[in-house]
Tab-separated table of C-alpha atoms and ligand atoms in Angstrom:
chain	number	residue	atom	x	y	z
A	1	MET	CA	99.643	-93.333	209.082
A	2	LEU	CA	99.440	-93.176	212.832
A	3	ASP	CA	96.145	-93.924	214.598
A	4	GLY	CA	94.250	-93.321	211.412
A	5	LYS	CA	95.889	-89.879	210.778
A	6	LYS	CA	98.364	-89.181	208.193
A	7	SER	CA	101.741	-88.287	209.612
A	8	LEU	CA	104.651	-86.070	208.824
A	9	PHE	CA	108.191	-85.935	209.853
A	10	SER	CA	110.942	-83.403	209.356
A	11	GLY	CA	114.128	-82.541	211.116
A	12	MET	CA	116.902	-79.875	211.207
A	13	GLN	CA	120.381	-80.004	212.434
A	14	ALA	CA	121.294	-77.693	215.253
A	15	THR	CA	124.456	-76.595	213.585
A	16	GLY	CA	124.931	-72.938	212.518
A	17	THR	CA	122.248	-70.316	212.892
A	18	LEU	CA	119.117	-70.600	210.862
A	19	THR	CA	118.852	-68.287	207.902
A	20	LEU	CA	115.916	-66.551	206.247
A	21	GLY	CA	116.132	-69.282	203.637
A	22	ASN	CA	115.648	-71.973	206.257
A	23	TYR	CA	112.661	-70.074	207.638
A	24	LEU	CA	110.950	-69.326	204.297
A	25	GLY	CA	111.847	-72.664	202.792
A	26	ALA	CA	110.874	-74.833	205.802
A	27	LEU	CA	109.657	-73.502	209.188
A	28	LYS	CA	107.156	-70.907	207.824
A	29	ASN	CA	105.336	-73.655	205.845
A	30	TRP	CA	105.479	-76.236	208.599
A	31	VAL	CA	102.812	-74.262	210.447
A	32	ASP	CA	100.202	-75.123	207.942
A	33	PHE	CA	100.348	-78.859	208.416
A	34	GLU	CA	99.232	-79.304	211.996
A	35	GLU	CA	95.598	-79.833	211.298
A	36	GLU	CA	95.791	-82.389	208.640
A	37	TYR	CA	98.754	-84.410	209.944
A	38	GLU	CA	100.202	-85.820	213.132
A	39	THR	CA	103.464	-83.912	212.919
A	40	PHE	CA	106.950	-84.561	214.319
A	41	TYR	CA	109.649	-81.960	214.120
A	42	CYS	CA	112.912	-83.285	215.389
A	43	VAL	CA	116.080	-81.586	216.315
A	44	VAL	CA	118.468	-84.187	214.884
A	45	ASP	CA	121.326	-83.965	217.336
A	46	MET	CA	122.409	-87.532	216.633
A	47	HIS	CA	123.108	-86.533	213.051
A	48	SER	CA	125.095	-83.602	214.258
A	49	ILE	CA	127.938	-85.653	215.766
A	50	THR	CA	128.804	-87.189	212.268
A	51	VAL	CA	131.054	-84.107	212.259
A	52	ARG	CA	133.022	-82.985	215.281
A	53	GLN	CA	131.135	-80.660	217.619
A	54	ASP	CA	131.830	-78.684	220.709
A	55	PRO	CA	129.636	-80.329	223.295
A	56	ALA	CA	128.432	-77.170	225.160
A	57	GLU	CA	127.863	-75.499	221.869
A	58	LEU	CA	125.835	-78.382	220.450
A	59	ARG	CA	123.675	-78.506	223.563
A	60	LYS	CA	122.993	-74.836	223.419
A	61	ARG	CA	122.224	-74.786	219.723
A	62	ALA	CA	119.902	-77.808	220.068
A	63	ARG	CA	117.874	-75.989	222.678
A	64	SER	CA	117.922	-72.726	220.685
A	65	LEU	CA	116.628	-74.585	217.621
A	66	LEU	CA	113.880	-76.297	219.541
A	67	THR	CA	112.831	-72.888	221.085
A	68	LEU	CA	112.937	-71.363	217.622
A	69	TYR	CA	110.596	-73.959	216.268
A	70	ILE	CA	108.110	-72.703	218.833
A	71	ALA	CA	108.817	-69.059	218.310
A	72	ALA	CA	108.265	-69.515	214.639
A	73	GLY	CA	104.744	-70.516	215.293
A	74	LEU	CA	104.680	-74.338	215.786
A	75	ASN	CA	102.301	-74.936	218.576
A	76	PRO	CA	104.120	-77.470	220.811
A	77	GLU	CA	100.705	-78.971	221.911
A	78	LYS	CA	99.831	-79.883	218.359
A	79	ASN	CA	103.265	-80.522	216.851
A	80	CYS	CA	105.563	-82.999	218.487
A	81	ILE	CA	108.834	-81.018	218.816
A	82	TYR	CA	111.641	-83.079	220.346
A	83	TYR	CA	115.300	-84.086	220.428
A	84	GLN	CA	116.355	-87.148	218.478
A	85	SER	CA	118.774	-88.255	221.210
A	86	HIS	CA	115.833	-88.456	223.694
A	87	VAL	CA	114.191	-91.264	221.800
A	88	SER	CA	116.481	-94.231	221.719
A	89	ALA	CA	114.295	-95.975	219.146
A	90	HIS	CA	116.087	-93.933	216.450
A	91	ALA	CA	119.364	-95.627	217.157
A	92	GLU	CA	117.763	-99.049	217.546
A	93	LEU	CA	115.884	-98.965	214.269
A	94	SER	CA	118.857	-97.461	212.539
A	95	TRP	CA	120.937	-100.528	213.470
A	96	ILE	CA	118.313	-102.871	212.062
A	97	LEU	CA	117.953	-100.850	208.857
A	98	ASN	CA	121.752	-100.858	208.442
A	99	CYS	CA	121.328	-104.576	207.816
A	100	PHE	CA	118.872	-103.755	204.973
A	101	THR	CA	121.063	-101.222	203.271
A	102	TYR	CA	123.724	-101.900	200.737
A	103	MET	CA	127.092	-100.332	200.706
A	104	GLY	CA	126.658	-99.693	197.012
A	105	GLU	CA	123.612	-97.578	197.787
A	106	LEU	CA	125.452	-95.531	200.438
A	107	ASN	CA	128.424	-95.077	198.203
A	108	ARG	CA	126.246	-93.200	195.766
A	109	MET	CA	124.992	-90.592	198.208
A	110	THR	CA	126.213	-87.174	197.072
A	111	GLN	CA	125.975	-85.598	200.538
A	112	PHE	CA	128.356	-88.280	201.876
A	113	LYS	CA	130.831	-87.594	199.082
A	114	ASP	CA	130.642	-83.849	199.624
A	115	LYS	CA	131.020	-84.143	203.402
A	116	ALA	CA	133.829	-86.792	203.117
A	117	ALA	CA	135.698	-84.344	200.809
A	118	LYS	CA	135.348	-81.506	203.288
A	119	HIS	CA	136.191	-83.416	206.500
A	120	THR	CA	139.042	-85.607	205.305
A	121	ASP	CA	140.402	-86.111	208.728
A	122	ASN	CA	137.139	-87.578	210.065
A	123	ILE	CA	135.421	-89.792	207.481
A	124	ASN	CA	133.714	-91.856	210.085
A	125	ALA	CA	131.179	-94.737	209.750
A	126	GLY	CA	128.408	-92.466	211.106
A	127	LEU	CA	128.870	-90.078	208.303
A	128	TYR	CA	128.562	-92.974	205.931
A	129	THR	CA	125.475	-94.416	207.465
A	130	TYR	CA	123.836	-91.002	208.079
A	131	PRO	CA	121.031	-91.695	205.448
A	132	VAL	CA	120.195	-94.872	207.361
A	133	LEU	CA	119.569	-92.995	210.627
A	134	MET	CA	117.520	-90.547	208.586
A	135	ALA	CA	115.529	-93.434	207.163
A	136	ALA	CA	114.952	-94.672	210.742
A	137	ASP	CA	113.676	-91.173	211.774
A	138	ILE	CA	111.084	-91.111	209.028
A	139	LEU	CA	109.998	-94.720	209.213
A	140	LEU	CA	109.573	-94.862	213.022
A	141	PHE	CA	106.616	-92.505	212.647
A	142	GLN	CA	105.122	-94.149	209.601
A	143	SER	CA	105.430	-90.855	207.859
A	144	ASP	CA	103.370	-90.082	204.828
A	145	ILE	CA	105.182	-86.920	203.870
A	146	VAL	CA	108.501	-85.410	204.655
A	147	PRO	CA	108.936	-81.740	203.914
A	148	VAL	CA	112.634	-81.292	202.896
A	149	GLY	CA	114.844	-79.167	200.808
A	150	PHE	CA	115.723	-80.326	197.292
A	151	ASP	CA	119.272	-81.345	198.619
A	152	GLN	CA	117.632	-84.072	200.661
A	153	LYS	CA	115.736	-85.750	197.855
A	154	GLN	CA	118.281	-88.491	197.417
A	155	HIS	CA	117.964	-89.348	201.090
A	156	LEU	CA	114.256	-89.680	200.686
A	157	GLU	CA	114.798	-92.075	197.786
A	158	ILE	CA	117.031	-94.320	199.732
A	159	THR	CA	114.492	-94.239	202.609
A	160	ARG	CA	111.804	-95.436	200.293
A	161	ASP	CA	114.067	-98.144	198.852
A	162	ILE	CA	114.983	-99.473	202.386
A	163	ALA	CA	111.281	-99.361	203.478
A	164	GLU	CA	110.108	-101.171	200.300
A	165	ARG	CA	112.835	-103.785	200.708
A	166	PHE	CA	111.840	-104.376	204.268
A	167	ASN	CA	108.138	-104.594	203.407
A	168	SER	CA	108.725	-106.978	200.628
A	169	VAL	CA	110.392	-109.414	202.992
A	170	TYR	CA	108.174	-108.923	206.120
A	171	GLY	CA	104.765	-107.547	204.846
A	172	ASP	CA	103.412	-104.003	205.243
A	173	VAL	CA	105.464	-102.798	208.185
A	174	PHE	CA	106.436	-99.297	206.988
A	175	THR	CA	104.416	-96.451	205.300
A	176	ILE	CA	106.295	-95.467	202.183
A	177	PRO	CA	107.004	-91.733	202.656
A	178	ASP	CA	106.754	-89.051	199.950
A	179	PRO	CA	109.140	-86.086	199.931
A	180	TYR	CA	107.374	-82.787	200.023
A	181	ILE	CA	109.655	-80.231	198.208
A	182	GLY	CA	108.531	-76.693	198.674
A	183	LYS	CA	107.835	-74.346	195.865
A	184	GLN	CA	110.698	-72.967	193.747
A	185	GLY	CA	109.880	-69.530	195.163
A	186	ALA	CA	110.899	-70.639	198.505
A	187	LYS	CA	114.499	-71.100	197.388
A	188	ILE	CA	116.328	-68.041	198.725
A	189	MET	CA	119.695	-67.240	197.207
A	190	SER	CA	122.760	-65.756	198.777
A	191	LEU	CA	122.756	-61.945	198.975
A	192	GLN	CA	126.358	-61.837	197.848
A	193	GLU	CA	126.426	-64.576	195.142
A	194	PRO	CA	122.885	-64.779	193.991
A	195	GLU	CA	123.531	-67.865	191.892
A	196	LYS	CA	124.178	-69.812	195.036
A	197	LYS	CA	121.646	-70.911	197.643
A	198	MET	CA	121.646	-68.889	200.981
A	199	SER	CA	123.425	-71.114	203.390
A	200	LYS	CA	123.865	-71.078	207.172
A	201	SER	CA	127.511	-72.208	206.643
A	202	ASP	CA	128.498	-69.447	204.256
A	203	GLU	CA	131.728	-67.830	205.250
A	204	ASN	CA	130.629	-64.336	204.320
A	205	PRO	CA	128.139	-63.122	206.968
A	206	ASN	CA	126.792	-60.623	204.540
A	207	ALA	CA	125.597	-63.382	202.283
A	208	SER	CA	122.910	-64.672	204.652
A	209	ILE	CA	120.144	-63.139	206.860
A	210	PHE	CA	120.066	-64.983	210.079
A	211	LEU	CA	116.863	-65.234	211.881
A	212	MET	CA	118.147	-63.577	214.907
A	213	ASP	CA	119.803	-60.636	213.003
A	214	ASP	CA	118.384	-57.232	214.292
A	215	THR	CA	116.569	-54.841	212.096
A	216	ASP	CA	119.674	-52.619	211.431
A	217	THR	CA	121.717	-55.658	210.417
A	218	ILE	CA	119.046	-56.897	208.131
A	219	ILE	CA	118.591	-53.571	206.359
A	220	ARG	CA	122.305	-53.075	206.086
A	221	LYS	CA	122.796	-56.629	204.526
A	222	PHE	CA	119.998	-55.968	201.936
A	223	LYS	CA	121.499	-52.595	201.138
A	224	ARG	CA	124.815	-54.380	200.308
A	225	ALA	CA	123.206	-57.102	198.332
A	226	VAL	CA	124.858	-57.809	195.070
A	227	THR	CA	122.625	-56.944	191.962
A	228	ASP	CA	123.597	-55.868	188.486
A	229	SER	CA	124.686	-52.725	186.717
A	230	GLU	CA	121.254	-51.952	185.361
A	231	SER	CA	118.559	-49.915	187.168
A	232	GLU	CA	115.342	-51.772	186.422
A	233	ILE	CA	113.439	-53.810	189.030
A	234	ARG	CA	112.493	-56.646	186.758
A	235	TYR	CA	112.307	-60.441	187.241
A	236	SER	CA	114.710	-62.143	184.859
A	237	GLU	CA	117.127	-65.040	184.766
A	238	ASP	CA	119.941	-62.657	183.878
A	239	LYS	CA	119.185	-60.614	186.954
A	240	PRO	CA	119.538	-63.229	189.695
A	241	GLY	CA	120.159	-60.664	192.471
A	242	ILE	CA	117.208	-58.486	191.815
A	243	SER	CA	115.102	-61.611	191.084
A	244	ASN	CA	115.981	-63.020	194.485
A	245	LEU	CA	115.013	-59.727	196.151
A	246	ILE	CA	111.675	-59.774	194.249
A	247	ASP	CA	111.105	-63.304	195.490
A	248	VAL	CA	111.908	-62.440	199.168
A	249	TYR	CA	109.648	-59.303	198.959
A	250	GLY	CA	106.895	-61.434	197.383
A	251	ILE	CA	107.031	-64.068	200.144
A	252	THR	CA	107.184	-61.585	202.938
A	253	THR	CA	104.419	-59.366	201.665
A	254	GLY	CA	102.293	-61.744	199.696
A	255	LYS	CA	102.690	-59.620	196.474
A	256	SER	CA	103.166	-61.234	193.143
A	257	VAL	CA	106.161	-60.568	190.858
A	258	ALA	CA	104.012	-58.267	188.616
A	259	GLU	CA	102.729	-56.255	191.620
A	260	THR	CA	106.269	-55.783	192.878
A	261	GLU	CA	107.624	-54.741	189.539
A	262	LYS	CA	104.776	-52.222	189.286
A	263	GLU	CA	105.186	-50.883	192.731
A	264	PHE	CA	108.862	-50.222	192.123
A	265	ALA	CA	108.749	-49.215	188.458
A	266	SER	CA	109.992	-45.704	189.195
A	267	SER	CA	112.256	-46.509	192.117
A	268	GLY	CA	116.074	-47.215	192.153
A	269	TYR	CA	117.750	-50.197	193.532
A	270	GLY	CA	118.479	-48.450	196.805
A	271	ASP	CA	114.828	-47.757	197.628
A	272	PHE	CA	113.863	-51.272	196.604
A	273	LYS	CA	116.507	-52.844	198.795
A	274	LEU	CA	115.380	-50.730	201.721
A	275	ALA	CA	111.794	-51.847	201.241
A	276	VAL	CA	112.829	-55.567	201.045
A	277	GLY	CA	114.968	-55.148	204.208
A	278	GLU	CA	112.170	-53.528	206.162
A	279	SER	CA	109.637	-56.218	205.055
A	280	VAL	CA	111.931	-58.927	206.235
A	281	ALA	CA	112.743	-57.171	209.518
A	282	ASN	CA	108.984	-56.615	210.163
A	283	MET	CA	108.368	-60.313	209.533
A	284	LEU	CA	111.138	-61.528	211.782
A	285	LYS	CA	110.588	-59.149	214.663
A	286	PRO	CA	107.648	-60.977	216.224
A	287	ILE	CA	109.516	-64.263	216.087
A	288	GLN	CA	112.550	-62.700	217.722
A	289	ASP	CA	110.409	-61.264	220.425
A	290	LYS	CA	108.755	-64.497	221.115
A	291	TYR	CA	112.109	-66.283	221.148
A	292	ALA	CA	113.437	-63.923	223.713
A	293	GLU	CA	110.306	-64.434	225.813
A	294	LEU	CA	110.469	-68.180	225.521
A	295	GLN	CA	114.183	-68.303	226.399
A	296	LYS	CA	113.335	-66.686	229.808
A	297	ASP	CA	110.803	-69.385	230.585
A	298	LYS	CA	112.942	-72.323	231.371
A	299	ASP	CA	110.299	-74.430	233.056
A	300	TYR	CA	107.818	-74.031	230.123
A	301	ILE	CA	110.521	-75.296	227.558
A	302	ASP	CA	111.665	-77.994	229.890
A	303	ASN	CA	108.028	-79.236	230.113
A	304	ILE	CA	107.687	-79.242	226.404
A	305	ILE	CA	110.878	-81.217	225.952
A	306	LYS	CA	109.651	-83.830	228.399
A	307	VAL	CA	106.014	-84.161	227.243
A	308	ASN	CA	107.003	-84.327	223.581
A	309	ALA	CA	109.739	-86.793	224.086
A	310	ASP	CA	107.258	-89.065	225.845
A	311	LYS	CA	104.833	-88.714	222.920
A	312	ALA	CA	107.566	-89.355	220.328
A	313	ASN	CA	108.740	-92.361	222.410
A	314	TYR	CA	105.323	-93.844	222.473
A	315	TYR	CA	104.834	-93.857	218.666
A	316	ALA	CA	108.431	-94.693	217.928
A	317	THR	CA	108.504	-97.725	220.345
A	318	LYS	CA	105.302	-99.007	218.797
A	319	THR	CA	106.920	-99.221	215.410
A	320	LEU	CA	110.242	-100.514	216.760
A	321	ARG	CA	108.568	-103.434	218.626
A	322	LYS	CA	106.823	-104.480	215.509
A	323	VAL	CA	110.001	-104.407	213.571
A	324	GLN	CA	111.978	-106.354	216.214
A	325	LYS	CA	109.329	-109.015	216.205
A	326	LYS	CA	109.437	-109.277	212.427
A	327	VAL	CA	113.180	-109.756	212.221
A	328	GLY	CA	113.015	-112.526	214.982
A	329	PHE	CA	114.214	-110.845	218.141
A	330	PRO	CA	113.060	-112.688	221.271
A	331	GLU	CA	109.907	-111.508	222.974
A	332	ARG	CA	110.251	-109.415	226.025
A	333	ILE	CA	109.157	-110.970	229.301
A	334	ARG	CA	107.089	-108.622	231.439
B	1	LIG	N1	119.497	-84.560	206.819
B	1	LIG	C1	118.578	-83.537	207.001
B	1	LIG	C2	119.265	-82.159	206.677
B	1	LIG	O1	120.439	-82.068	206.759
B	1	LIG	C3	118.084	-83.472	208.356
B	1	LIG	C4	117.276	-84.620	208.761
B	1	LIG	C5	117.614	-85.635	209.537
B	1	LIG	C6	115.923	-84.895	208.296
B	1	LIG	N2	116.635	-86.640	209.599
B	1	LIG	C7	115.582	-86.197	208.883
B	1	LIG	C8	115.126	-84.236	207.418
B	1	LIG	C9	114.457	-86.673	208.568
B	1	LIG	C10	113.892	-84.812	207.159
B	1	LIG	C11	113.515	-86.061	207.756
B	1	LIG	O2	118.547	-81.218	206.220
C-alpha cells in the first residue's frame, strides 16, 4: 500500500528483443491495472549486469524497452516507468536485505543454478544475490501484487520470506506481496518447438515473433510454424503447434477456442496460419507505429525518464529511510 492505494511492481530486463510472448503474457495485461493500483514498471538494468553486457548496447536496449512500455499502451503519467539504476534505494535496500537472506535459500534458486551452468566463466556474487535485489525492488514500493511469469514464482516466494522475516523482527515494515501469474492462455509457445515456451533468447529466429518484426516477417514465421501431419484445426494436447496458434488467434481476436475451430472447420493449415499471422501483424502495427513516433521525440522521452525517476525516488526513499531507522543506522542531520 502506498498513500492508501494498493501498489503494483513489475520489471523486465532490457536484454534481447521482446517477443509476442512477453507482450501477450505481460505488457498487454499491465495496461488494465492503472486505475486500481499505483503502478511501477521498472527497466531492471542493474539485474542485467549480472551477466556481461556491451555498455552501448545495454544503454540502447534499456531506452528501447522503456519506450516500448509506452508504445504498448502504458500511460507514463499514470504508470511510473523508470530505470532501476536511477533510483539508488534499490541498491541500498538490497544490501540491507542481503543481511536477512540465508545462503541456504539462495542455493535453492533454480534460476541461479541455470544461469551459473550457462555462464561458467562468470558466476559472480551479483548473479547469486539477484533474488535479493529483486526483493528490494518489490518491497521498496510496498507492493501488493507483482505480475510475473511462472518462472519468477520462486523469486516471489523468497521475497515474501525475506519480508516476513524482517517484519517479525522490526514490526510491520513491508507489505507482503502476492505474485500475479497470468492465465495459462497467455503462455505462448515457440513456433518451431511448440512444447517449449517462446523465448527472446531462442537461437532460432523463426521460433519467436519479435514485437518489432514487420508484417511480412510475421506472416512468414507463422507460415513456417511447426504443426503436425494431420489437417484438422482442433485444440488438443497432442497437437501443441496448432493449439498454440489457436491460443494466439484467440488472444489477438478475442475469439474462443470453439469459435476458432468452427471458423476454420473447412480450412487447411496454410489458410489458418495466414489468418493468425495477419491477426498478430494487425495487433502489433499500431504499437510499432507509436514506437517509431516516440523514438523521434527525444525530449518527450527524456522528460518521462526524469519525472518518473523522481516519483520512484520519492516512494523508494520513504521506505528506505524507515528501514534504515529500524536496523539502527544513525539519523541524518539536516
Ligand atoms: N527477474 C525478473 C525477470 O527476469 C525481472 C525482475 C527484476 C522483476 N525485478 C523484478 C520482475 C521485480 C518483477 C518484480 O523476469
